[in-house]
Tab-separated table of C-alpha atoms and ligand atoms in Angstrom:
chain	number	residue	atom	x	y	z
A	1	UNK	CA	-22.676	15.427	8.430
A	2	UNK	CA	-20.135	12.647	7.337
A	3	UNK	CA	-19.670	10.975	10.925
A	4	UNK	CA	-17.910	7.839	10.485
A	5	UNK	CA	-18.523	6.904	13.542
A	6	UNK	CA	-22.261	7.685	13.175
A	7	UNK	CA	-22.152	5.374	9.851
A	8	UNK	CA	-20.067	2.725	11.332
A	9	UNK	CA	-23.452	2.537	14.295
A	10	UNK	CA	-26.211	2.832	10.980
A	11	UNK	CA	-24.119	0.223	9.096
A	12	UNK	CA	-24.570	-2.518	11.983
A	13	UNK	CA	-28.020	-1.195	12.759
A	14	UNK	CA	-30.199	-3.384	10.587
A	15	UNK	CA	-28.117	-6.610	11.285
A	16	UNK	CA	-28.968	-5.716	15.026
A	17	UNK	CA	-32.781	-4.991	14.197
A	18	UNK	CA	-32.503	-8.875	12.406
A	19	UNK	CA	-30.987	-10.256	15.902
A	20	UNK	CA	-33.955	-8.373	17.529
A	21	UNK	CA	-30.898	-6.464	19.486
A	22	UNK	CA	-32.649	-3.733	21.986
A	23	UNK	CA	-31.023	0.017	21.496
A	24	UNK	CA	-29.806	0.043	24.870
A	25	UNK	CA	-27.580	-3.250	24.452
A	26	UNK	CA	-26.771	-2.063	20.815
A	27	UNK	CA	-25.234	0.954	22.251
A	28	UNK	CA	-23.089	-1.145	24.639
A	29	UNK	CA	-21.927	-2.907	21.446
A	30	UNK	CA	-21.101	-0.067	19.714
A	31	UNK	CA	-18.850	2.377	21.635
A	32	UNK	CA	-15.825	1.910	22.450
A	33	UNK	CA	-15.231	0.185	25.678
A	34	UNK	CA	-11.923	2.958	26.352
A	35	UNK	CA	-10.462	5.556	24.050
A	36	UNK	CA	-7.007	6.164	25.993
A	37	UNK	CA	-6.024	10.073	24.412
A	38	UNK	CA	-2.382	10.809	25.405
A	39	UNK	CA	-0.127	14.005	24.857
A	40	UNK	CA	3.570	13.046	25.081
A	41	UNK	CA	7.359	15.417	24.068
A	42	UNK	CA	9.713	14.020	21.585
A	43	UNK	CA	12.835	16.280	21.187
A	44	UNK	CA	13.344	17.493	17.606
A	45	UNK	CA	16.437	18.008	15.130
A	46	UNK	CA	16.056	21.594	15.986
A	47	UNK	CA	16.437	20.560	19.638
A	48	UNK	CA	13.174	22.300	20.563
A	49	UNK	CA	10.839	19.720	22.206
A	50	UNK	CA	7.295	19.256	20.600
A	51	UNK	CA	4.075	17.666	22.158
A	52	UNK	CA	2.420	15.027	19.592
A	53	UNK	CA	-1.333	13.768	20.310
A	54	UNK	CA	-2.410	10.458	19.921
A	55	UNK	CA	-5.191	7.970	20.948
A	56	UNK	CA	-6.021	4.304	20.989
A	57	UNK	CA	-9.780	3.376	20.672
A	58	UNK	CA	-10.231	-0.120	22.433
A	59	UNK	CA	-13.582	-1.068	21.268
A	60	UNK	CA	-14.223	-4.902	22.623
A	61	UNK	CA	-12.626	-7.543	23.843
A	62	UNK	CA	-14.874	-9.816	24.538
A	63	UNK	CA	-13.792	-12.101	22.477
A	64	UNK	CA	-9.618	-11.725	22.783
A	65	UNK	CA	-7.322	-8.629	23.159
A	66	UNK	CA	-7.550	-5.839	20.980
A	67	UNK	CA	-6.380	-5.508	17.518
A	68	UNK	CA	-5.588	-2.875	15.098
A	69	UNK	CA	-3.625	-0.627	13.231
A	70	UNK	CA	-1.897	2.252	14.243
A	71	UNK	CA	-1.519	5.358	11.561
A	72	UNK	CA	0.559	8.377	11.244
A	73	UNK	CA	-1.712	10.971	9.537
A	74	UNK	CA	-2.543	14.598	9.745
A	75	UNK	CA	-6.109	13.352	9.812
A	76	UNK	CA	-6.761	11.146	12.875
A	77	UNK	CA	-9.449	11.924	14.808
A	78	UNK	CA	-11.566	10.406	17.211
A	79	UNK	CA	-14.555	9.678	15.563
A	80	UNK	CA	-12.319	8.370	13.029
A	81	UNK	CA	-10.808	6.012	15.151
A	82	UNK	CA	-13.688	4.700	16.892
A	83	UNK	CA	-14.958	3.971	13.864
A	84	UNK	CA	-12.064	1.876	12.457
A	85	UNK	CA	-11.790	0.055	15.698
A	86	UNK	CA	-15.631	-0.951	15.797
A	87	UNK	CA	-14.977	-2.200	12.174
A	88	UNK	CA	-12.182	-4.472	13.737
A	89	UNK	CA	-14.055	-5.597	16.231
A	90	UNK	CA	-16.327	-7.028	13.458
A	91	UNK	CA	-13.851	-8.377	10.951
A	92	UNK	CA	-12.062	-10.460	14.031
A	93	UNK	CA	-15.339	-11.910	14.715
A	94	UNK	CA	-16.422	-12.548	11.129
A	95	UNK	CA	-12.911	-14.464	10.744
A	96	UNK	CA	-13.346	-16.093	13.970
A	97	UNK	CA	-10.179	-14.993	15.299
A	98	UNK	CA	-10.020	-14.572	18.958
A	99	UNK	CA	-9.552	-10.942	18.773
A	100	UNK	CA	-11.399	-7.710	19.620
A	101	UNK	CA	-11.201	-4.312	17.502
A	102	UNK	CA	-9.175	-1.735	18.157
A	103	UNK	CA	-7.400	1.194	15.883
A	104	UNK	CA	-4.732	4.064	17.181
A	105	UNK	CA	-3.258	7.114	15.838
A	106	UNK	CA	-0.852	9.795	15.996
A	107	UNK	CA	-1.735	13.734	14.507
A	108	UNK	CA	1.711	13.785	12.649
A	109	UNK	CA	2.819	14.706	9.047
A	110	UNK	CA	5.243	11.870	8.002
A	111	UNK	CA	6.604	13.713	5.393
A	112	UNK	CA	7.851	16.948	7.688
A	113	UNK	CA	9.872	14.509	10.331
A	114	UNK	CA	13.030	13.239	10.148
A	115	UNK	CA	13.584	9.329	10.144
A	116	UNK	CA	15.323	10.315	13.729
A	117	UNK	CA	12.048	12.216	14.625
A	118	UNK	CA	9.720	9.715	13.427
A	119	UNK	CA	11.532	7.204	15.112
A	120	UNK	CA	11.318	9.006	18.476
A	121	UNK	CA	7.264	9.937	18.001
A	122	UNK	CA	6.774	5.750	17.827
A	123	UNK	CA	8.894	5.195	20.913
A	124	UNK	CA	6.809	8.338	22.727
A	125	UNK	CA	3.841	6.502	21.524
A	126	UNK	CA	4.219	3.199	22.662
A	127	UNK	CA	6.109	5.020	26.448
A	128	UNK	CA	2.174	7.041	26.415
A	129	UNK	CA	0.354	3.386	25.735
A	130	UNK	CA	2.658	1.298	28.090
A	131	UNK	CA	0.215	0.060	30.318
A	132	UNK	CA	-3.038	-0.416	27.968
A	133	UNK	CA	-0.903	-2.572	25.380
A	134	UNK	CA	0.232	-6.258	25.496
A	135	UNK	CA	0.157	-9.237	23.941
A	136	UNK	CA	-2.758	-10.033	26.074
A	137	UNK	CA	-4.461	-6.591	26.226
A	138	UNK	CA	-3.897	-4.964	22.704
A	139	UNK	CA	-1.782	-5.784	19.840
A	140	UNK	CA	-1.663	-3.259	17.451
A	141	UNK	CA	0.022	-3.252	13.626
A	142	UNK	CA	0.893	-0.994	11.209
A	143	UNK	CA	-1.728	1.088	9.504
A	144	UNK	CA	-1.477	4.228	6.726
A	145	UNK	CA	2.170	5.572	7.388
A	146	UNK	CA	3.075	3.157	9.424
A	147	UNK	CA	5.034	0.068	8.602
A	148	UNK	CA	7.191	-3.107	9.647
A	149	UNK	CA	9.940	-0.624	10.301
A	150	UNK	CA	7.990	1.205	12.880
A	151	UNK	CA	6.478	-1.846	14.455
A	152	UNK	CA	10.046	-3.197	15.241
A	153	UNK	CA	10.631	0.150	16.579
A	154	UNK	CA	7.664	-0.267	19.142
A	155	UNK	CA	8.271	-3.778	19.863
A	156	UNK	CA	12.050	-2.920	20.863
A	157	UNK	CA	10.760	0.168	23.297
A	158	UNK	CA	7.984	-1.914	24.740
A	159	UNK	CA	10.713	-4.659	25.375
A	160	UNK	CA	12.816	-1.978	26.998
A	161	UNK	CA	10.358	-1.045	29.018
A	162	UNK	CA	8.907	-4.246	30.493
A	163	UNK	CA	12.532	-5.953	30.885
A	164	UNK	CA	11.424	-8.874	28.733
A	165	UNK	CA	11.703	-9.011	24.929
A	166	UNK	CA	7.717	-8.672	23.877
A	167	UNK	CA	7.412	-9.367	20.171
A	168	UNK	CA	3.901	-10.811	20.437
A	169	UNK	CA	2.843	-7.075	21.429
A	170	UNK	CA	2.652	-6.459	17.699
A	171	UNK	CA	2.091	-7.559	14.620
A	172	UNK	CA	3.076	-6.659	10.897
A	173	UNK	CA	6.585	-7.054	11.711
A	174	UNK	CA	9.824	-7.355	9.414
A	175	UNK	CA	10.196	-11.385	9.508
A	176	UNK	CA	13.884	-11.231	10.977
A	177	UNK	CA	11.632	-9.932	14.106
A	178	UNK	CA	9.461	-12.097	14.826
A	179	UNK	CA	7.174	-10.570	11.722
A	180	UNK	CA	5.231	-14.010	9.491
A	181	UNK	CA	6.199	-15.625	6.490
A	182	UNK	CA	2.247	-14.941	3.970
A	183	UNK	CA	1.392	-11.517	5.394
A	184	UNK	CA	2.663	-9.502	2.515
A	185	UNK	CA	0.301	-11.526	0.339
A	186	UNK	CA	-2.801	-12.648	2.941
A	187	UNK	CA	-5.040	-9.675	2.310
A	188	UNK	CA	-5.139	-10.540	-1.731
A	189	UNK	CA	-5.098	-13.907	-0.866
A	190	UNK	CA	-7.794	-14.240	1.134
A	191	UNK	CA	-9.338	-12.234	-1.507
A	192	UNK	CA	-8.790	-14.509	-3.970
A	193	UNK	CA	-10.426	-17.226	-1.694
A	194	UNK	CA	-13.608	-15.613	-1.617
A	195	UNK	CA	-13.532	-15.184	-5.334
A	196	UNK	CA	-13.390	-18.633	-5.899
A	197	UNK	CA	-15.969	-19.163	-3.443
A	198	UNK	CA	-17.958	-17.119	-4.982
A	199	UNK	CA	-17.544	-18.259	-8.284
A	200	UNK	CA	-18.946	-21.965	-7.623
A	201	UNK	CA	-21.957	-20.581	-5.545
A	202	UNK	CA	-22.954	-18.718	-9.174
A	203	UNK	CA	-21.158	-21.636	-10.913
A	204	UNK	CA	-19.054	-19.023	-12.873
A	205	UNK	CA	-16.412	-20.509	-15.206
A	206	UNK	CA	-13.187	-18.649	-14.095
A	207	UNK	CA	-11.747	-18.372	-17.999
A	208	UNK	CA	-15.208	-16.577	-18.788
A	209	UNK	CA	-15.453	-14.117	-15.599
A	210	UNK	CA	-13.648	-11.100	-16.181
A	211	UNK	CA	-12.545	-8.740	-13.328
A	212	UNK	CA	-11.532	-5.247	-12.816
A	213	UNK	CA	-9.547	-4.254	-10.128
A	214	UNK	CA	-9.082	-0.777	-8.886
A	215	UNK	CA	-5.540	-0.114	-7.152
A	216	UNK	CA	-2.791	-2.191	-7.629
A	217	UNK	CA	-1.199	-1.663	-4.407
A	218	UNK	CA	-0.062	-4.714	-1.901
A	219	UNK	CA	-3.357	-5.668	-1.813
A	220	UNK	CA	-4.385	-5.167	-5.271
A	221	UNK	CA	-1.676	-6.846	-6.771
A	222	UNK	CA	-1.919	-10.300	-4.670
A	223	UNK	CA	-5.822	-10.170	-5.639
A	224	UNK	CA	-5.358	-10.145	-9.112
A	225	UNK	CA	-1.925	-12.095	-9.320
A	226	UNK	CA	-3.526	-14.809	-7.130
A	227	UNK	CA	-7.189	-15.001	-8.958
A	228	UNK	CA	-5.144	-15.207	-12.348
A	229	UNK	CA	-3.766	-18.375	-11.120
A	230	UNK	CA	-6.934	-19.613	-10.642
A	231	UNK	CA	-8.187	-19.232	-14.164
A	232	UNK	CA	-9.630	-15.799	-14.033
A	233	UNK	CA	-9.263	-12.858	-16.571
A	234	UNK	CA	-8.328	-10.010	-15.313
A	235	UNK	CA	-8.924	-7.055	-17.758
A	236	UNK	CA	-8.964	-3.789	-15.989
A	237	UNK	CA	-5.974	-2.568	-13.527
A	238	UNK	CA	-5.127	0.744	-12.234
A	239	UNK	CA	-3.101	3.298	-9.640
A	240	UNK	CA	-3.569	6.770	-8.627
A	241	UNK	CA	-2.746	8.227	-12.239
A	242	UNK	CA	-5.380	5.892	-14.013
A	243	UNK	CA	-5.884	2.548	-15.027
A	244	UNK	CA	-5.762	0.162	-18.252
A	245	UNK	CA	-7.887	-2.527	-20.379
A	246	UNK	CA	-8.173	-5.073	-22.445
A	247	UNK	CA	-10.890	-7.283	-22.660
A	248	UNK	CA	-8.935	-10.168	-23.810
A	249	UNK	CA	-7.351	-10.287	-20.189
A	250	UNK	CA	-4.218	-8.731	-18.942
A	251	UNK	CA	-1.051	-9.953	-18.135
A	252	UNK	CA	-0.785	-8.778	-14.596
A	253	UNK	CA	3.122	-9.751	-13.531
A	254	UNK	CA	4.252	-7.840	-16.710
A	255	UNK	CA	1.905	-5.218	-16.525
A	256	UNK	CA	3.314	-4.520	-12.554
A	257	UNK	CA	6.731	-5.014	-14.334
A	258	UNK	CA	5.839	-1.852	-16.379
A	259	UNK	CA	4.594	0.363	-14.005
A	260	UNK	CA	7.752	-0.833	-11.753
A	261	UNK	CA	10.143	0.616	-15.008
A	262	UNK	CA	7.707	3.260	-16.453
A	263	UNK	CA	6.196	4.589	-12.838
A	264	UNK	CA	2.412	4.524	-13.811
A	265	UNK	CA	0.580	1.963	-16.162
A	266	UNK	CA	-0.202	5.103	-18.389
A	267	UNK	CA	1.058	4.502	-21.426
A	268	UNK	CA	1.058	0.648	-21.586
A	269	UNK	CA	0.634	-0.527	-25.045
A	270	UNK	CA	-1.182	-3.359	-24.908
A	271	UNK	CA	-4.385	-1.750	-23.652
A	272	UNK	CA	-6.381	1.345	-23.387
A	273	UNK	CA	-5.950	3.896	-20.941
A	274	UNK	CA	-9.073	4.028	-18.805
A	275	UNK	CA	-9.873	6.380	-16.063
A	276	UNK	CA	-10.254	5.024	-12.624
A	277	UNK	CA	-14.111	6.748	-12.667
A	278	UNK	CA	-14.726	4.421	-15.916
A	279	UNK	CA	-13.369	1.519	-14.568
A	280	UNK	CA	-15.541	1.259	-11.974
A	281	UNK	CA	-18.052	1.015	-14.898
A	282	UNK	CA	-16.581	-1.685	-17.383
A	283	UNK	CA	-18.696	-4.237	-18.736
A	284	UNK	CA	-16.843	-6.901	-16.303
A	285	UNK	CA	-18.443	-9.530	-13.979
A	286	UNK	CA	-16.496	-8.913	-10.895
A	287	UNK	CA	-15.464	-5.581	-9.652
A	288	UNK	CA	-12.251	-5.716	-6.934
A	289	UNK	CA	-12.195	-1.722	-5.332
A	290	UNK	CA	-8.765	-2.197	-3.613
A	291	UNK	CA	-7.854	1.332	-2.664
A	292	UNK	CA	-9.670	4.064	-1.573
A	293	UNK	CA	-12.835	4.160	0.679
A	294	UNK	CA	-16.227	5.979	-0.802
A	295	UNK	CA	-15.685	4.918	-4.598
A	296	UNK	CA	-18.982	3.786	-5.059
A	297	UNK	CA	-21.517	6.596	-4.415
A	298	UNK	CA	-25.085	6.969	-4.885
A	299	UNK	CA	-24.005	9.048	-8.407
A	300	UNK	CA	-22.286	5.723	-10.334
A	301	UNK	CA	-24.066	2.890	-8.426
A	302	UNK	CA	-27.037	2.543	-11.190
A	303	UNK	CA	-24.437	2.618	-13.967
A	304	UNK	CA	-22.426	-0.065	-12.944
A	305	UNK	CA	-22.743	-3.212	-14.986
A	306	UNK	CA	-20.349	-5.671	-12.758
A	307	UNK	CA	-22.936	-8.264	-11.072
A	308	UNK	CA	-20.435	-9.166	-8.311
A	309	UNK	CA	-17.677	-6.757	-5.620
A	310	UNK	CA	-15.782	-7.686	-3.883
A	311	UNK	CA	-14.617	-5.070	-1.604
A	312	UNK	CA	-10.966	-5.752	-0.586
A	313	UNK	CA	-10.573	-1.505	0.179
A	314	UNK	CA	-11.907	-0.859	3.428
A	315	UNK	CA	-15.601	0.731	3.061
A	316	UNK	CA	-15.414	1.503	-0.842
A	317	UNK	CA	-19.056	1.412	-0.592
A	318	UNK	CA	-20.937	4.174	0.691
A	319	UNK	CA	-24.425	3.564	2.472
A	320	UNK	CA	-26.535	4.956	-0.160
A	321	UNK	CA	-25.147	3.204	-2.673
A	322	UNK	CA	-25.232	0.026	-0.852
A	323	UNK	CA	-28.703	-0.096	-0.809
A	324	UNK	CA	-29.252	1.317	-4.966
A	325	UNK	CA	-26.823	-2.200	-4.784
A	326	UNK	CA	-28.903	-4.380	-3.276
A	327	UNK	CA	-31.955	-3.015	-5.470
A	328	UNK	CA	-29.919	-4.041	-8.787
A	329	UNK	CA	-29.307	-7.313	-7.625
A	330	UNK	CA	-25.461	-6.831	-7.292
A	331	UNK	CA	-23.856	-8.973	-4.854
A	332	UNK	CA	-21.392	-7.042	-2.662
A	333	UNK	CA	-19.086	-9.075	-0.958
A	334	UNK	CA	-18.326	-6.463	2.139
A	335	UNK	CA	-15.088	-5.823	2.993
A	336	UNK	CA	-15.035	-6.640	7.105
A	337	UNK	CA	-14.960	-10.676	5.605
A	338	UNK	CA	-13.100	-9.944	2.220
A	339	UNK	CA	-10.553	-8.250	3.346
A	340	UNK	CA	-10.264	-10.373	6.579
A	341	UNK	CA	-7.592	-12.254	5.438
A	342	UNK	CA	-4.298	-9.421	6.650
A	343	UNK	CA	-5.634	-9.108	10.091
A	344	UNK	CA	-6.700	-13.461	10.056
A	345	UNK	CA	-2.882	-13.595	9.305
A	346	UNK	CA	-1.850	-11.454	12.017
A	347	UNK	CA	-3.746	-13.739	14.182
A	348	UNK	CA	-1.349	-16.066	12.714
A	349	UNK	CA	1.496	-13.929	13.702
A	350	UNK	CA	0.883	-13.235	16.879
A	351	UNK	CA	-0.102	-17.178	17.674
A	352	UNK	CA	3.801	-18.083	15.965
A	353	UNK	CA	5.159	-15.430	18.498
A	354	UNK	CA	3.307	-16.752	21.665
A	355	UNK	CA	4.001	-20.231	20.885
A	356	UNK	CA	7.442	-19.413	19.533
A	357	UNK	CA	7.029	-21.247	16.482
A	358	UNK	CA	8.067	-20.497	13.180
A	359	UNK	CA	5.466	-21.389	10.004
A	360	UNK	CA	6.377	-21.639	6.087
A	361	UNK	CA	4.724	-19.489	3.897
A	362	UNK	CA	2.977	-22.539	2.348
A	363	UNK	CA	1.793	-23.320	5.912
A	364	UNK	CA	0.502	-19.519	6.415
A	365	UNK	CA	-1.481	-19.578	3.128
A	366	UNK	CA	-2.714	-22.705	3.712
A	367	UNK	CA	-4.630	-22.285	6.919
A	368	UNK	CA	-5.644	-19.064	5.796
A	369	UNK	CA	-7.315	-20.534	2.967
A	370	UNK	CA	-8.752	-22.988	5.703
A	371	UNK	CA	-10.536	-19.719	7.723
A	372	UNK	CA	-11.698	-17.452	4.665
A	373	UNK	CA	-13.207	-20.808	3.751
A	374	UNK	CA	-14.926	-20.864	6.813
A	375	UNK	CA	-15.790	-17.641	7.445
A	376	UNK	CA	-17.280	-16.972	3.795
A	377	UNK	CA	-19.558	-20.360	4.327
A	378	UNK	CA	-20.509	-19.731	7.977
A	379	UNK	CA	-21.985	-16.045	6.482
A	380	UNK	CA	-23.610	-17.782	3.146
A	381	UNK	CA	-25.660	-20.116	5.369
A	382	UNK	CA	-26.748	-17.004	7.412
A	383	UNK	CA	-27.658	-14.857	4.299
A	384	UNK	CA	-29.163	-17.833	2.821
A	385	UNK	CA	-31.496	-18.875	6.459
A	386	UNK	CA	-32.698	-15.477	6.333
A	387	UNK	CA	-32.450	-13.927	3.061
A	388	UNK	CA	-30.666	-11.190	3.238
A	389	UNK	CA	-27.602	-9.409	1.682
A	390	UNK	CA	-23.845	-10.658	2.385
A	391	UNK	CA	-22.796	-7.693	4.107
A	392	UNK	CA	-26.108	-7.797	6.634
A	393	UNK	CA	-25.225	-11.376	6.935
A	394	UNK	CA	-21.681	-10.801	7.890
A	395	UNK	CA	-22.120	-8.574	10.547
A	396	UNK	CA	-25.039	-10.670	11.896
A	397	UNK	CA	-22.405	-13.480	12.140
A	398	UNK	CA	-19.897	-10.856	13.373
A	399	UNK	CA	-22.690	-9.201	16.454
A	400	UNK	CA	-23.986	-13.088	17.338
A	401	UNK	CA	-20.260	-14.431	18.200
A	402	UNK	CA	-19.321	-11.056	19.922
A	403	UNK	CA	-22.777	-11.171	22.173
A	404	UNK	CA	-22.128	-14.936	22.607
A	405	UNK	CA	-18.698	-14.140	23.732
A	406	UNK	CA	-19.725	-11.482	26.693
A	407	UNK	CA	-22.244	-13.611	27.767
B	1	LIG	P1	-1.328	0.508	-0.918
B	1	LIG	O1	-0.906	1.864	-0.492
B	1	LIG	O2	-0.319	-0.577	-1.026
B	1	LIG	O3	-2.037	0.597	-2.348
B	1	LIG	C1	-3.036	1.500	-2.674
B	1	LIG	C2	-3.181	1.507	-4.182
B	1	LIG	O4	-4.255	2.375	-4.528
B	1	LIG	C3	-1.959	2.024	-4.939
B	1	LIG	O5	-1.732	1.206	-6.066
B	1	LIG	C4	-2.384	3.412	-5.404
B	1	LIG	O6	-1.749	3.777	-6.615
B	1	LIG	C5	-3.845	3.182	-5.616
B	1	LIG	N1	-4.643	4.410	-5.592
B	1	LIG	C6	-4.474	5.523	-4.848
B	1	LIG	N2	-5.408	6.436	-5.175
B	1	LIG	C7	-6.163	5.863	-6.128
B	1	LIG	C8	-7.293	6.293	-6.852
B	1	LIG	N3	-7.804	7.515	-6.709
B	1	LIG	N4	-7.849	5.425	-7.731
B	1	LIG	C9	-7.324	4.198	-7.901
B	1	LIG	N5	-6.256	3.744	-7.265
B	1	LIG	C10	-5.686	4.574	-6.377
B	1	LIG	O7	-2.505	0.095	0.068
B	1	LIG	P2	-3.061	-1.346	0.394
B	1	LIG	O8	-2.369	-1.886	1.563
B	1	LIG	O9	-3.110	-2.129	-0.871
B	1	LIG	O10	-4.541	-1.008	0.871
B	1	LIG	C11	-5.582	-0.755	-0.039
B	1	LIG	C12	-6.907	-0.786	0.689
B	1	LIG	O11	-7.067	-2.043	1.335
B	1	LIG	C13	-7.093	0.254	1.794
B	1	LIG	O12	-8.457	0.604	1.824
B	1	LIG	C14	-6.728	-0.511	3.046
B	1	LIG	O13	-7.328	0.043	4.199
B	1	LIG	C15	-7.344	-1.853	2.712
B	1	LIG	N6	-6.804	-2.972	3.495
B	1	LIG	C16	-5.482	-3.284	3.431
B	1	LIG	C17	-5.012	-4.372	4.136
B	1	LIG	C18	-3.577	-4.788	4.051
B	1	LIG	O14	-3.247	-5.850	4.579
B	1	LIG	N7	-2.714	-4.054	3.370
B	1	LIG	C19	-5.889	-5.130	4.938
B	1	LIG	C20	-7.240	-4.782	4.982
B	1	LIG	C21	-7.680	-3.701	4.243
C-alpha cells in the first residue's frame, strides 16, 4: 500500500540507522507530536449550513513553532498530512531555520464554492484552530488551493479574534499585509543557488551544462529564469500539456511570453514538441522536476541520461527509484534542501513581521542566498565524512539538529 506516511518513516530510516538512532526514539521523531481534527458549519449561498473537516498535523517543535502549508483539496487526509508535516519538520532543520514542521488541510472542492463560501470555510478554519495557532505556536502558509488571498483572510479573523492585529500568525501573505518582498521568486531561487553550488563541486562550466526543467510554474520559472542568468542553458521546458526543446538552449522569458499569449508552449516554433515522459529522458546534464511528486519511478530511472536532479517538486522521486539512482551514479539533490528556499523565506517573513521591519527584495534574496549556501555546504561535508548520498546526508543533518534541539 502507498502510505505516505509509512514512506515519509522508510525515507528517514537509513539516515537514523547512520546516527545509530534506536527504534523507540525514532518513533518519537517521527509522529506527529498532535494532529488537532476539527469539524466546524459555514452557512452557504443556499443558506443551508454545511459541516467542513479539517486537521492540522503539528509534528515538532523542538526547534521553533510549527510551520506549514495549509491546502484546500478533496484529497486531504491524515496520513497525508502527517506526512507533509514530518517533511517540514526536516526541511526547517536542513535550512536551519528555527522552525518545526507542520501541514493542515481542509476536505473541500475549491472549484464548487463560491468566493463568499470559500471565504467563510478559511475564517471557520482558523475560529476551529484558534487556540493551537500563533506566531509562537504555529504559523501556517498557503499550500495547493490556497493562496495570499486566503492567508490575509486568516490573518484578519485571527486578529479579530485575539483583539490584536496578528500578522506574524502567517506567512505567504499579499505584501500590502505584512506578506515579503523575494517570496514569489525564493523557491527557484534558492534553486538556482544549489545549482551553482553544485556546478563548482563537479567544476561544470555553466555555458556547457544543459538543463531540463519539468513544470514551468512559480517555481519552475524562477529556476530556470534565475540559472539562465548564471550562464546555464536551459533546453527543455514544459506544463501540463507537454513540453519543448532545443538543444542550442532556450530563451526562457520569451518562451513564458508565448505560453502567456498562446496558453501552452505547444506549438512554439523554435523547438520540438517533447512529451513531459521524454523529457525526463533528454540527453541533458541537469534534470529540474518542478511539478508533480512520483515522476521518477522505478520504470524510467535506468533510462535517464541526466547525471545531476535537482528536485525543486516536492518528492518527484519515488523510493525505488532513488536507490536504481544511487546505483547509476546520479546525484539527486533531494528536495527537503532544494526546495528549502520558499519556506527559508517565510522564515524571513515572519522574522520582518515580529520585528516589524520591512526588507528590499535585494535584501531578501540576498540572505537567502547566504542560508542555501549554508545549508547545501553544511550537508556536502556530511555526505562527504561519511560517504553517502545527498539526500541521506540531508536528513542526517536535518535528525542531528532536531535531536540536538530536544535535548
Ligand atoms: P504551480 O502550480 O505554480 O506550477 C506547477 C507547474 O507544473 C505548472 O506549470 C503546470 O503546468 C505544471 N504541471 C502540471 N502537471 C504537469 C505534468 N503532468 N507534467 C509537467 N508539468 C506539469 O506550482 P509550484 O508552486 O511551482 O509548485 C511546484 C512543485 O514545487 C510542487 O511539488 C510544490 O509542492 C513544490 N514546492 C513549491 C514551493 C513554492 O514556494 N511554490 C515550495 C516548495 C516546494
Amino acid at each position: 500500500m502507498n502510505d505516505p506516511f509509512q514512506n515519509s518513516i522508510k525515507q528517514i530510516s537509513e539516515s537514523a540507522e547512520i546516527l545509530g538512532i534506536l527504534p523507540g526514539a525514532l518513533k518519537k521523531l517521527t509522529e506527529p507530536q498532535r494532529v488537532v481534527t476539527v469539524h466546524f458549519p459555514v452557512v452557504m449561498d443556499s443558506g443551508e449550513e454545511k459541516i467542513f473537516y479539517g486537521l492540522r498535523s503539528q509534528h515538532n517543535n523542538a526547534r521553533g513553532p510549527y510551520k506549514g502549508g495549509i491546502r484546500f483539496s478533496p484529497e486531504v487526509n491524515e496520513s497525508e498530512v502527517k506526512a507533509l508535516s514530518s517533511w517540514m519538520t526536516w526541511k526547517c532543520a536542513v535550512a536551519d531555520i528555527p522552525f518545526g514542521g507542520g501541514k493542515g488541510g481542509v476536505v473541500v472542492d475549491t472549484r464548487l464554492l463560491s468566493k463568499g463560501e470559500l471565504e467563510k470555510v478559511a475564517r471557520g478554519f482558523v475560529r476551529a484552530l484558534f487556540d493551537v495557532l500563533g506566531p509562537n505556536k504555529d504559523v501556517p502558509a498557503p499550500d495547493m488551493y490556497t493562496n495570499s488571498e486566503t492567508m490575509d483572510i486568516m490573518v484578519d479573523e485571527y486578529s479579530k479574534i485575539a483583539g490584536a492585529r496578528a500578522e506574524a500568525t502567517f506567512t505567504g501573505k499579499s505584501i500590502g499585509n505584512g506578506g515579503s518582498e523575494g517570496r514569489t521568486e525564493a523557491t527557484g531561487f534558492g534553486g538556482a543557488v544549489v545549482l551553482k553550488l553544485l556546478a563548482e563541486k563537479f567544476s561544470l562550466k555553466p555555458e556547457e551544462t544543459k538543463i531540463a526543467i519539468q513544470g514551468i510554474g512559480n517555481v519552475g520559472q524562477y529556476f530556470g529564469i534565475f540559472a539562465e542568468k548564471q550562464g546555464f542553458k536551459i533546453v527543455a521546458l514544459s506544463d501540463s500539456k507537454g513540453g519543448i526543446y532545443n538543444e542550442d538552449g532556450i530563451d526562457i522569458k520569451d518562451a513564458l511570453a508565448y505560453k502567456n499569449t498562446h496558453g501552452s508552449l505547444a506549438s512554439y516554433e523554435k523547438a520540438s514538441f517533447v512529451s513531459n515522459e521524454d523529457l525526463l529522458l533528454l540527453p541533458v546534464d541537469v534534470l529540474v522536476p518542478s511539478a508533480l511528486e512520483n515522476v521518477i519511478t522505478a520504470e524510467n530511472a535506468s533510462k535517464i541520461h541526466a547525471k545531476y536532479i535537482i528536485e525543486m517538486a516536492n518528492g518527484p522521486v519515488t523510493p525505488e527509484a532513488d536507490v536504481l539512482l544511487e546505483e547509476k551514479g546520479i546525484i539527486s539533490v533531494p528536495d527537503i534542501l532544494a526546495n528549502s528556499g520558499g519556506v527559508a523565506t517565510s522564515y524571513f517573513e515572519w522574522y520582518q513581521n515580529m520585528h516589524k521591519e520591512t526588507w528590499t527584495k535585494e535584501d531578501v534574496l540576498s540572505k537567502l542566498t547566504e542560508k542555501m549556501t549554508k545549508a547545501f555546504n553544511d550537508v556536502w561535508a556530511v555526505k562527504t565524512e561519511k560517504n553517502i548520498s545527498t539526500r541521506k546526508a540531508s536528513y542526517v543533518v536535518a535528525l542531528q539538529r532536531v535531536i540536538d534541539a530536544g535535548k
